XYZ file of C-alpha atoms in Angstrom:
647
model
C 70.188 1.178 -73.112
C 66.842 1.012 -71.118
C 65.501 -1.797 -73.559
C 68.495 -3.909 -72.827
C 68.217 -3.425 -69.239
C 64.443 -4.403 -69.372
C 65.491 -7.552 -71.157
C 68.064 -8.453 -68.604
C 65.420 -7.800 -65.794
C 62.974 -9.945 -67.565
C 65.457 -12.879 -67.896
C 66.357 -12.616 -64.126
C 62.805 -12.709 -63.117
C 62.071 -15.677 -65.243
C 64.989 -17.501 -63.929
C 63.802 -16.645 -60.314
C 60.423 -17.813 -61.128
C 61.982 -21.251 -62.388
C 64.070 -21.523 -59.510
C 60.919 -20.959 -57.126
C 58.975 -23.699 -59.092
C 61.709 -26.037 -58.487
C 61.595 -25.109 -54.702
C 57.914 -25.794 -54.558
C 58.344 -29.193 -56.325
C 61.034 -30.254 -54.018
C 58.930 -29.533 -50.809
C 55.925 -31.453 -52.329
C 53.476 -28.633 -51.569
C 49.873 -29.434 -52.514
C 47.973 -26.195 -53.777
C 44.237 -25.704 -53.434
C 43.892 -28.627 -51.046
C 41.747 -28.277 -47.810
C 43.457 -29.444 -44.644
C 42.347 -32.866 -43.479
C 41.050 -32.377 -39.935
C 38.871 -35.298 -39.766
C 39.137 -37.856 -37.022
C 38.574 -41.648 -37.774
C 38.522 -42.685 -34.081
C 35.295 -42.517 -32.152
C 35.103 -39.639 -29.594
C 34.065 -41.319 -26.236
C 34.584 -41.230 -22.757
C 38.031 -42.816 -23.112
C 39.132 -39.747 -24.950
C 38.953 -37.425 -22.014
C 42.169 -37.008 -20.170
C 42.636 -35.834 -16.559
C 46.034 -34.320 -15.685
C 46.636 -35.003 -11.984
C 48.908 -33.084 -9.640
C 51.493 -30.834 -11.272
C 51.385 -32.901 -14.656
C 49.445 -29.888 -16.056
C 52.162 -27.748 -15.430
C 54.648 -29.848 -17.302
C 52.219 -30.342 -20.099
C 51.498 -26.622 -20.626
C 54.444 -24.644 -18.893
C 53.870 -21.421 -20.773
C 50.296 -20.998 -19.290
C 52.110 -20.566 -15.803
C 55.474 -18.925 -16.502
C 54.915 -17.413 -19.998
C 57.434 -19.269 -21.964
C 60.159 -21.776 -21.771
C 62.806 -19.275 -22.997
C 64.916 -17.154 -21.071
C 61.864 -15.190 -19.803
C 60.218 -18.336 -18.216
C 63.645 -19.501 -16.746
C 64.014 -16.298 -14.868
C 60.480 -16.283 -13.893
C 60.995 -19.236 -11.659
C 63.318 -17.091 -9.489
C 60.823 -14.374 -9.458
C 58.277 -16.651 -8.009
C 60.345 -17.846 -5.148
C 61.557 -14.327 -4.229
C 57.905 -13.041 -4.533
C 56.987 -15.356 -1.778
C 59.976 -13.880 0.417
C 58.846 -10.317 -0.360
C 55.276 -11.193 0.865
C 56.903 -12.142 4.076
C 58.516 -8.749 4.285
C 55.081 -7.087 3.383
C 53.714 -8.748 6.447
C 56.460 -7.309 8.504
C 58.512 -10.493 9.166
C 61.415 -10.657 6.823
C 64.185 -8.121 6.648
C 66.819 -9.941 4.480
C 66.511 -12.056 1.185
C 69.752 -13.728 -0.254
C 69.695 -14.928 -3.785
C 72.551 -16.946 -5.209
C 73.450 -18.396 -8.511
C 75.227 -21.509 -7.887
C 77.461 -23.663 -10.163
C 75.308 -25.545 -12.688
C 72.858 -22.671 -12.808
C 71.226 -23.811 -9.487
C 69.343 -20.979 -7.739
C 69.139 -20.694 -3.917
C 66.575 -18.172 -2.381
C 67.002 -17.607 1.414
C 64.990 -15.297 3.671
C 64.442 -14.691 7.408
C 60.715 -14.653 7.467
C 58.428 -16.856 9.483
C 59.106 -19.941 7.595
C 56.559 -22.238 5.685
C 54.325 -23.850 8.271
C 55.635 -27.374 8.807
C 52.464 -28.771 10.591
C 49.826 -31.075 9.083
C 47.160 -29.615 6.751
C 43.787 -30.614 8.150
C 41.977 -30.824 4.796
C 44.839 -32.617 2.669
C 46.217 -34.802 5.676
C 49.696 -34.193 4.634
C 52.339 -31.688 5.743
C 51.789 -28.038 4.792
C 55.175 -27.818 3.092
C 54.077 -30.610 0.787
C 50.879 -28.778 -0.026
C 52.552 -25.555 -0.912
C 55.000 -27.342 -3.190
C 52.995 -29.864 -4.798
C 49.220 -28.766 -4.928
C 48.197 -26.012 -7.338
C 46.027 -23.400 -6.042
C 47.163 -23.878 -2.521
C 48.743 -21.213 -0.416
C 48.058 -18.647 2.530
C 46.727 -15.867 0.022
C 43.098 -16.748 -0.362
C 41.649 -14.718 2.350
C 43.267 -16.107 5.272
C 44.841 -14.058 8.137
C 48.457 -15.040 7.066
C 48.970 -12.214 4.573
C 47.247 -8.939 4.051
C 49.014 -7.913 1.015
C 50.783 -10.270 -1.334
C 52.090 -10.507 -4.934
C 51.208 -14.311 -5.107
C 47.335 -14.764 -5.312
C 46.679 -17.923 -7.272
C 48.727 -20.389 -5.086
C 50.717 -21.802 -7.880
C 54.042 -20.214 -7.817
C 56.045 -22.523 -5.516
C 54.415 -25.658 -7.071
C 55.124 -24.448 -10.483
C 58.757 -23.891 -9.852
C 58.798 -27.388 -8.048
C 57.075 -28.911 -11.182
C 59.660 -27.493 -13.640
C 62.780 -28.201 -11.607
C 65.021 -31.156 -12.167
C 65.289 -31.254 -8.423
C 64.243 -28.802 -5.564
C 65.122 -28.660 -1.815
C 63.415 -26.735 0.746
C 64.839 -26.050 4.312
C 62.543 -24.524 6.917
C 63.968 -22.871 9.943
C 61.067 -23.064 12.315
C 60.352 -24.009 16.063
C 64.204 -24.254 16.729
C 64.594 -27.128 14.078
C 65.723 -27.215 10.580
C 63.187 -29.111 8.316
C 64.258 -30.418 5.118
C 62.287 -31.906 2.068
C 63.402 -32.894 -1.497
C 61.496 -33.219 -4.722
C 62.236 -34.147 -8.336
C 60.073 -32.860 -11.278
C 57.351 -32.212 -8.634
C 57.519 -35.636 -6.918
C 58.798 -36.210 -3.318
C 62.254 -37.961 -3.178
C 62.710 -37.233 0.571
C 59.888 -36.680 3.159
C 60.032 -34.060 5.712
C 63.021 -34.549 7.988
C 64.744 -32.750 10.800
C 68.287 -32.325 9.907
C 69.511 -29.983 12.839
C 68.596 -27.257 15.181
C 68.569 -23.398 14.709
C 68.087 -20.217 16.517
C 66.255 -18.311 13.929
C 63.222 -18.665 11.506
C 63.200 -18.514 7.521
C 63.078 -20.477 4.504
C 65.699 -21.558 1.915
C 64.592 -22.930 -1.451
C 67.302 -24.395 -3.839
C 66.412 -25.739 -7.217
C 67.734 -26.614 -10.597
C 65.423 -25.965 -13.722
C 64.673 -29.099 -15.749
C 66.640 -29.276 -19.130
C 63.615 -31.146 -20.426
C 61.294 -28.279 -20.107
C 63.636 -25.160 -21.014
C 65.310 -24.237 -24.093
C 68.253 -23.067 -22.252
C 69.585 -23.130 -18.563
C 71.938 -20.294 -18.461
C 70.762 -17.582 -15.808
C 71.599 -13.830 -16.561
C 73.041 -12.263 -13.361
C 72.339 -8.785 -14.893
C 68.601 -9.695 -15.426
C 68.222 -11.185 -11.879
C 70.245 -8.260 -10.536
C 67.877 -5.650 -12.361
C 64.738 -7.397 -10.723
C 66.332 -7.673 -7.198
C 67.191 -4.045 -7.260
C 63.812 -2.981 -8.182
C 62.412 -5.065 -5.264
C 64.748 -3.507 -2.890
C 63.669 0.118 -4.104
C 60.100 -1.006 -3.618
C 60.536 -2.190 -0.058
C 62.192 0.584 1.841
C 64.662 -0.843 4.515
C 64.492 -4.466 2.968
C 67.863 -5.898 2.329
C 68.243 -7.975 -0.807
C 71.550 -9.633 -1.726
C 72.248 -11.238 -4.960
C 75.598 -13.196 -5.829
C 76.891 -15.159 -8.755
C 78.853 -18.080 -7.455
C 79.338 -19.832 -10.850
C 82.763 -20.991 -11.425
C 82.990 -19.116 -14.802
C 82.271 -15.794 -12.716
C 84.952 -16.292 -10.354
C 87.469 -13.856 -12.278
C 84.812 -11.149 -12.600
C 85.102 -8.057 -10.338
C 82.992 -8.384 -7.271
C 80.705 -5.499 -8.431
C 79.895 -7.561 -11.466
C 78.936 -10.687 -9.348
C 77.589 -9.577 -5.996
C 75.450 -6.602 -4.723
C 73.886 -6.069 -1.504
C 71.061 -3.692 -1.688
C 68.836 -1.680 0.847
C 67.215 1.837 0.043
C 65.855 3.571 2.941
C 64.318 6.271 0.610
C 62.147 3.515 -1.335
C 60.898 4.579 -4.637
C 62.243 8.287 -4.213
C 65.594 6.839 -4.565
C 64.400 4.532 -7.476
C 63.542 7.828 -9.463
C 66.919 9.431 -8.587
C 68.685 6.241 -9.704
C 66.801 6.072 -12.962
C 67.723 9.532 -13.657
C 71.357 9.450 -12.533
C 72.581 9.963 -16.154
C 69.958 12.641 -17.109
C 69.682 16.226 -16.301
C 66.665 16.897 -14.173
C 64.486 20.000 -14.534
C 64.060 20.101 -10.714
C 66.056 18.908 -8.074
C 63.625 17.288 -5.620
C 61.628 14.197 -6.646
C 58.070 14.764 -6.364
C 56.455 12.129 -3.895
C 52.845 11.550 -3.136
C 50.911 8.797 -1.451
C 47.404 7.924 -0.080
C 45.354 5.092 1.320
C 41.750 3.869 1.010
C 40.557 1.002 3.033
C 43.178 -1.681 2.570
C 44.599 -0.239 -0.606
C 47.776 1.988 -0.703
C 49.287 3.759 -3.501
C 52.575 5.872 -3.760
C 54.122 7.641 -6.595
C 57.520 9.350 -7.232
C 58.115 11.456 -10.320
C 60.833 13.726 -11.854
C 61.123 15.550 -15.084
C 64.444 15.647 -17.196
C 65.385 17.543 -20.256
C 65.044 14.462 -22.336
C 62.186 13.409 -24.607
C 61.409 9.903 -23.571
C 58.923 8.880 -20.929
C 59.830 6.190 -18.486
C 56.852 5.084 -16.251
C 57.391 1.849 -14.299
C 54.323 0.537 -12.313
C 54.170 -2.090 -9.642
C 51.232 -3.980 -7.883
C 52.121 -5.827 -4.566
C 55.872 -5.287 -5.762
C 55.188 -7.171 -8.937
C 56.237 -5.437 -12.039
C 53.402 -4.764 -14.360
C 54.955 -4.163 -17.765
C 51.583 -3.872 -19.555
C 50.449 -1.427 -17.119
C 46.882 -1.408 -15.844
C 44.485 0.585 -13.839
C 47.110 2.271 -11.758
C 48.758 3.484 -14.834
C 45.651 4.813 -16.485
C 44.497 6.630 -13.350
C 47.815 8.307 -13.160
C 48.121 9.438 -16.701
C 44.533 10.811 -16.926
C 45.098 12.864 -13.520
C 48.484 14.142 -14.613
C 47.066 15.542 -18.010
C 44.003 16.971 -16.307
C 45.932 18.682 -13.433
C 48.659 20.244 -15.797
C 46.094 21.573 -18.246
C 43.987 23.031 -15.250
C 47.081 24.637 -13.586
C 48.090 26.090 -16.815
C 44.857 27.661 -17.836
C 44.376 28.961 -14.287
C 47.788 30.772 -14.309
C 47.608 31.881 -17.897
C 50.456 29.664 -19.181
C 48.100 27.756 -21.460
C 45.550 29.660 -23.505
C 41.805 29.174 -22.783
C 40.673 26.571 -25.289
C 44.077 25.146 -25.792
C 45.264 21.936 -24.339
C 48.420 19.798 -24.078
C 47.923 16.125 -24.913
C 48.938 13.392 -22.397
C 51.906 12.372 -24.552
C 53.084 16.073 -24.198
C 52.681 16.096 -20.558
C 54.599 12.898 -19.974
C 57.751 13.860 -22.253
C 60.940 13.665 -20.368
C 58.913 12.235 -17.298
C 60.395 9.344 -14.949
C 57.698 7.969 -12.668
C 57.369 4.920 -10.323
C 53.949 3.839 -9.263
C 53.566 1.294 -6.620
C 50.147 0.127 -5.274
C 49.508 -2.487 -2.634
C 46.088 -3.923 -2.143
C 44.356 -6.956 -0.529
C 42.812 -8.558 -3.647
C 44.868 -7.762 -6.588
C 43.433 -8.759 -9.912
C 45.982 -9.692 -12.481
C 45.629 -10.801 -15.977
C 47.124 -14.230 -16.164
C 49.790 -15.889 -13.649
C 52.639 -13.750 -15.132
C 51.026 -10.648 -13.710
C 51.625 -8.212 -16.514
C 48.699 -6.182 -16.088
C 46.548 -4.906 -13.163
C 42.755 -4.829 -13.494
C 41.291 -3.646 -10.226
C 39.133 -0.420 -11.130
C 39.107 0.822 -7.640
C 42.870 1.407 -7.748
C 42.397 3.811 -10.580
C 40.236 5.892 -8.555
C 42.711 6.032 -5.702
C 45.689 6.890 -8.007
C 43.552 9.497 -9.841
C 42.452 11.177 -6.634
C 45.997 11.126 -5.099
C 47.567 12.828 -8.094
C 44.686 15.272 -8.517
C 45.009 16.679 -5.068
C 48.822 16.134 -4.186
C 50.267 17.204 -7.638
C 47.987 20.298 -7.743
C 49.121 21.362 -4.315
C 52.845 20.845 -5.296
C 52.452 22.883 -8.392
C 50.725 25.808 -6.180
C 53.480 25.491 -3.935
C 56.162 25.552 -6.454
C 55.275 27.924 -9.270
C 58.819 27.889 -10.770
C 58.964 24.096 -11.065
C 55.295 24.157 -12.410
C 56.212 26.729 -15.079
C 59.186 24.626 -16.292
C 57.101 21.421 -16.546
C 54.496 23.176 -18.396
C 56.913 25.064 -20.817
C 58.454 21.598 -21.663
C 54.933 20.110 -22.418
C 53.952 23.027 -24.601
C 57.090 22.834 -26.414
C 56.635 19.162 -26.972
C 52.985 20.115 -28.155
C 54.340 22.523 -30.673
C 56.933 20.121 -32.022
C 54.541 17.294 -32.301
C 52.065 19.504 -34.242
C 54.707 20.791 -36.488
C 55.915 17.167 -37.227
C 52.479 16.241 -38.103
C 52.209 19.082 -40.516
C 55.447 18.061 -42.011
C 54.394 14.555 -42.554
C 51.065 15.591 -44.096
C 53.095 17.873 -46.355
C 55.594 15.224 -47.372
C 52.727 12.814 -48.084
C 50.878 15.430 -50.318
C 53.908 16.389 -52.145
C 55.418 12.969 -52.721
C 52.703 12.397 -55.505
C 53.686 15.379 -57.492
C 57.043 14.126 -58.814
C 60.661 15.403 -58.853
C 59.893 18.685 -60.768
C 56.780 19.487 -58.803
C 58.627 18.869 -55.478
C 61.347 21.253 -56.476
C 58.722 23.905 -57.318
C 57.024 23.322 -53.913
C 60.353 23.623 -52.276
C 60.878 26.956 -54.044
C 57.280 27.977 -52.925
C 57.984 27.146 -49.264
C 61.426 28.321 -48.918
C 62.156 30.562 -51.576
C 65.019 30.603 -53.950
C 66.436 33.668 -52.095
C 66.462 31.702 -48.771
C 68.344 28.866 -50.381
C 70.915 31.230 -51.902
C 71.391 33.053 -48.555
C 71.770 29.874 -46.707
C 69.167 30.653 -44.030
C 68.476 27.486 -42.743
C 69.503 26.150 -39.378
C 72.595 24.260 -38.689
C 70.877 21.203 -37.446
C 69.109 20.930 -40.779
C 72.285 20.289 -42.592
C 73.510 17.912 -39.663
C 70.348 15.980 -40.014
C 70.694 15.595 -43.845
C 74.243 14.449 -43.183
C 73.258 11.761 -40.778
C 71.119 9.320 -42.557
C 69.804 6.416 -40.636
C 68.319 4.259 -43.304
C 69.347 3.675 -46.869
C 66.004 5.141 -48.362
C 67.204 8.398 -46.687
C 69.922 8.864 -49.354
C 73.763 9.357 -48.877
C 73.654 12.534 -46.726
C 73.434 14.779 -49.487
C 71.617 17.941 -49.727
C 67.893 17.531 -50.290
C 67.747 13.896 -49.260
C 65.276 12.494 -46.939
C 62.718 15.281 -47.261
C 64.516 17.597 -44.876
C 64.033 20.687 -46.990
C 60.359 20.311 -46.766
C 60.420 19.396 -43.193
C 62.437 22.222 -42.053
C 60.508 24.779 -44.168
C 56.943 23.618 -43.021
C 56.836 25.375 -39.696
C 54.834 28.559 -38.607
C 57.762 29.954 -36.498
C 61.427 29.473 -36.056
C 60.806 28.520 -32.453
C 58.785 25.652 -33.530
C 61.239 24.629 -36.271
C 64.228 24.601 -34.059
C 62.537 22.535 -31.278
C 61.260 19.997 -33.901
C 64.958 20.010 -35.404
C 66.550 19.528 -31.738
C 64.176 16.509 -31.080
C 64.816 14.872 -34.441
C 68.675 15.136 -33.686
C 68.431 13.764 -30.284
C 66.371 10.977 -31.507
C 68.613 10.216 -34.356
C 71.799 10.516 -32.220
C 70.337 8.112 -29.754
C 69.385 5.613 -32.423
C 72.925 5.700 -33.999
C 74.829 5.605 -30.550
C 72.643 2.414 -29.584
C 72.916 0.707 -33.010
C 76.632 0.641 -34.014
C 75.751 -1.492 -36.984
C 73.413 1.191 -38.264
C 76.071 3.846 -37.677
C 78.742 2.081 -39.622
C 76.397 1.390 -42.580
C 75.311 4.964 -42.654
C 78.877 6.212 -42.441
C 80.218 3.642 -45.219
C 77.329 4.673 -47.438
C 78.100 8.400 -47.060
C 81.724 8.121 -47.333
C 81.396 6.139 -50.586
C 79.341 8.870 -52.114
C 81.604 11.543 -50.874
C 85.194 10.147 -51.605
C 84.400 7.603 -54.163
C 83.889 9.821 -57.113
C 87.284 11.217 -58.337
C 85.412 13.576 -60.921
C 84.166 15.639 -58.133
C 80.807 15.740 -60.022
C 82.325 17.804 -62.630
C 79.727 16.614 -64.911
C 77.044 18.002 -62.991
C 78.838 21.366 -62.685
C 79.529 21.845 -66.428
C 76.839 19.903 -68.052
C 74.088 22.489 -67.403
C 71.070 22.051 -69.504
C 72.749 20.438 -72.349
C 72.198 16.571 -72.836
C 73.893 15.795 -75.889
C 77.823 15.998 -75.964
C 79.024 17.625 -79.183
C 82.745 17.977 -78.760
C 85.619 15.957 -77.544
C 85.928 17.594 -74.162
C 82.184 16.922 -73.428
C 82.458 13.233 -74.649
C 84.931 13.000 -71.613
C 83.281 15.185 -68.973
C 79.572 14.659 -69.669
C 77.778 11.566 -68.115
C 76.357 10.722 -71.659
C 79.932 11.096 -73.208
C 81.533 8.154 -74.965
C 84.632 8.333 -72.934
C 82.962 9.394 -69.497
C 83.168 6.042 -67.644
C 86.844 5.498 -68.597
C 87.502 8.934 -67.472
C 85.500 8.497 -64.286
C 87.487 5.183 -63.331
C 90.878 6.747 -63.940
C 90.002 9.922 -61.987
C 88.672 7.896 -59.001
C 91.744 5.582 -59.090
C 94.156 8.530 -59.028
C 92.012 10.247 -56.224
C 92.124 7.124 -54.164
C 95.774 6.689 -54.646
C 96.486 10.122 -53.405
C 94.556 9.736 -50.354
C 96.571 6.353 -49.767
C 99.817 8.045 -50.292
C 98.666 10.983 -47.825
C 97.813 8.341 -45.187
C 101.243 6.724 -45.635
C 102.994 9.870 -45.357
C 101.146 10.741 -42.319
C 102.222 7.486 -40.707
C 105.939 7.961 -41.662
C 105.663 11.450 -40.150
C 104.317 9.973 -36.882
C 107.041 7.370 -36.944
C 109.828 10.132 -37.569
C 108.056 12.352 -34.768
C 108.035 14.933 -37.571
C 105.656 17.804 -36.565
C 106.249 20.039 -39.315
C 103.717 18.125 -41.344
C 100.957 18.308 -38.709
C 98.813 21.198 -39.935
C 98.464 19.502 -43.141
C 97.315 16.185 -41.913
C 95.224 17.824 -39.151
C 93.460 19.834 -41.756
C 92.623 16.708 -43.865
C 91.489 14.835 -40.679
C 89.086 17.814 -39.804
C 87.902 17.894 -43.370
C 86.944 14.050 -43.049
C 85.142 14.493 -39.685
C 83.463 17.350 -40.775
C 82.068 15.729 -43.854
C 80.990 12.687 -41.835
C 78.385 14.631 -39.925
C 77.551 17.470 -42.243
C 75.491 17.323 -45.635
C 77.933 16.578 -48.210
C 78.530 16.004 -51.946
C 81.599 14.623 -53.683
C 82.727 18.210 -54.790
C 82.773 19.558 -51.228
C 86.128 17.895 -50.962
C 87.743 19.667 -54.004
C 88.639 22.664 -51.947
C 91.020 20.223 -49.927
C 92.628 18.844 -53.062
C 95.804 21.124 -52.659
C 96.167 20.216 -49.162
C 95.730 16.403 -50.106
C 98.261 16.806 -52.781
C 100.840 18.558 -50.483
C 100.358 15.838 -48.022
C 100.847 12.962 -50.443
C 103.901 14.577 -51.966
C 105.539 14.136 -48.498
C 105.579 10.339 -48.982
C 109.139 9.226 -48.944
C 109.539 5.628 -50.426
C 112.155 3.739 -48.483
C 115.483 3.307 -50.384
C 117.855 0.361 -50.263
C 121.415 1.405 -48.979
């Protein structure tokens, strides 16, 4: 049989190779050829191109907004909103309105001072024109207009203008309403007074250029998330976002409009982030400090989960890649918790908990404001100011230690969680090493090692935790088996711990991680359940061959020819038994439906027993033979099937 299988495999491989050769020939791929990079034209002064005005932005948009996909599309909105936020930081703006209009047009309105409308002495043109058409022009290069700002390079508004099919700016200032229009960065309407006003502010309305972006559909949820962050970071600032697109009219107001103002600032931010979690301490820990023109504030809270969630901001700009403010916080947090633990005898002298352990279950918001922020790139994903690390480190070192000293119960709770995480991580590391070491031993040796670790007596007495069997019964990947006993290395993992406490903690963490994965990936859950149920209910023999075969490998009588896997008639027997088993389950399902239709409750215990067995075997480690004990119930349920008779 093996020889035949090998021959078939060889034929398949040869056929695939022939097909691949055909594909290669069809694509005219030349092998062992060097790329021809030689230029035939002369390299002289005429080859040097100078991109003027906003032409550079349209030529290389990714350099300024990150990409021309959805990320870059939404970044246009952030650039305009950031300018309004800068007005709020300067103390002149209290309201910002963001609207998504029909046709995916964006409008951003604020009640700040308004863009200056006078003539720029250096350029000889209006300041509005300078701001919207000249790169590296703005009020954030050391003038007195802004002390702290998210925009530093003077390219945000001009980049948005360059990448918009059209853009209109209205400035309320000096009792007048000034209007100016652009198209792809070029002026289409000079500065014009279109009316009078009794307030100040700026309104920018633009439509992204379809020539520059892969798609033009704005996500209300994405913009809403960003605006909510901005509202949390600027206590007292009201930000309103509304989706006015025609296709959104039928949605509930809560899904297309929100007005946000949070007086508690980042404290409320942390509370909101943890609204679906169980906090370990009720009050959010808040700390702040200032050095020179730099200000930093932090809010943090621990929950009973296992994930860390650190959000950092610099001048209200989200820094997803972190930077010096995150580095300073992480270093100080680890140092303070270890110092407090050793000082109070919670952590043994010479032992330490890692930074990863200290941050398990932590939700933290870090917000820094500084005069000369040094971001990496125009998209501002990472903060590079080294002095801010010292500031944040000092704040956490002083204020967090003070908090722990004043709240010993909370301190003990936080450290207990960190130490539990440390033990679980160490146990998991040992288990991984054990699995790697034993994987090279082969099946028989692995069984021997299992016996060595666990002992035959423990296996027989079933002295394994409940979660051990649940984890085996919830495989995530196909290489973990089919939810059967021993699959996925769980036996080795469970028996590799030094203490029951460490074992139970590691199993709990594994279970939570696995449950989270399956809950957030329905396709993975369905795939796992289908594979497992096929293994459990797709074998009508209930593994009798494994039960009776024992150590005999050669069938020597008629019964063994049927029952044993190597028997001549075993395949036919297996197919027949499985077909009868599936038919019986089908009859039971139909009988159940008939009973529900007739409102007959007499059969309820039978059907509830079968349902309970099915649900139990979906989450528990299982084998096909585990359902055999329910066969009498299944037969009784199937016998209640009543075929409809013609009158």
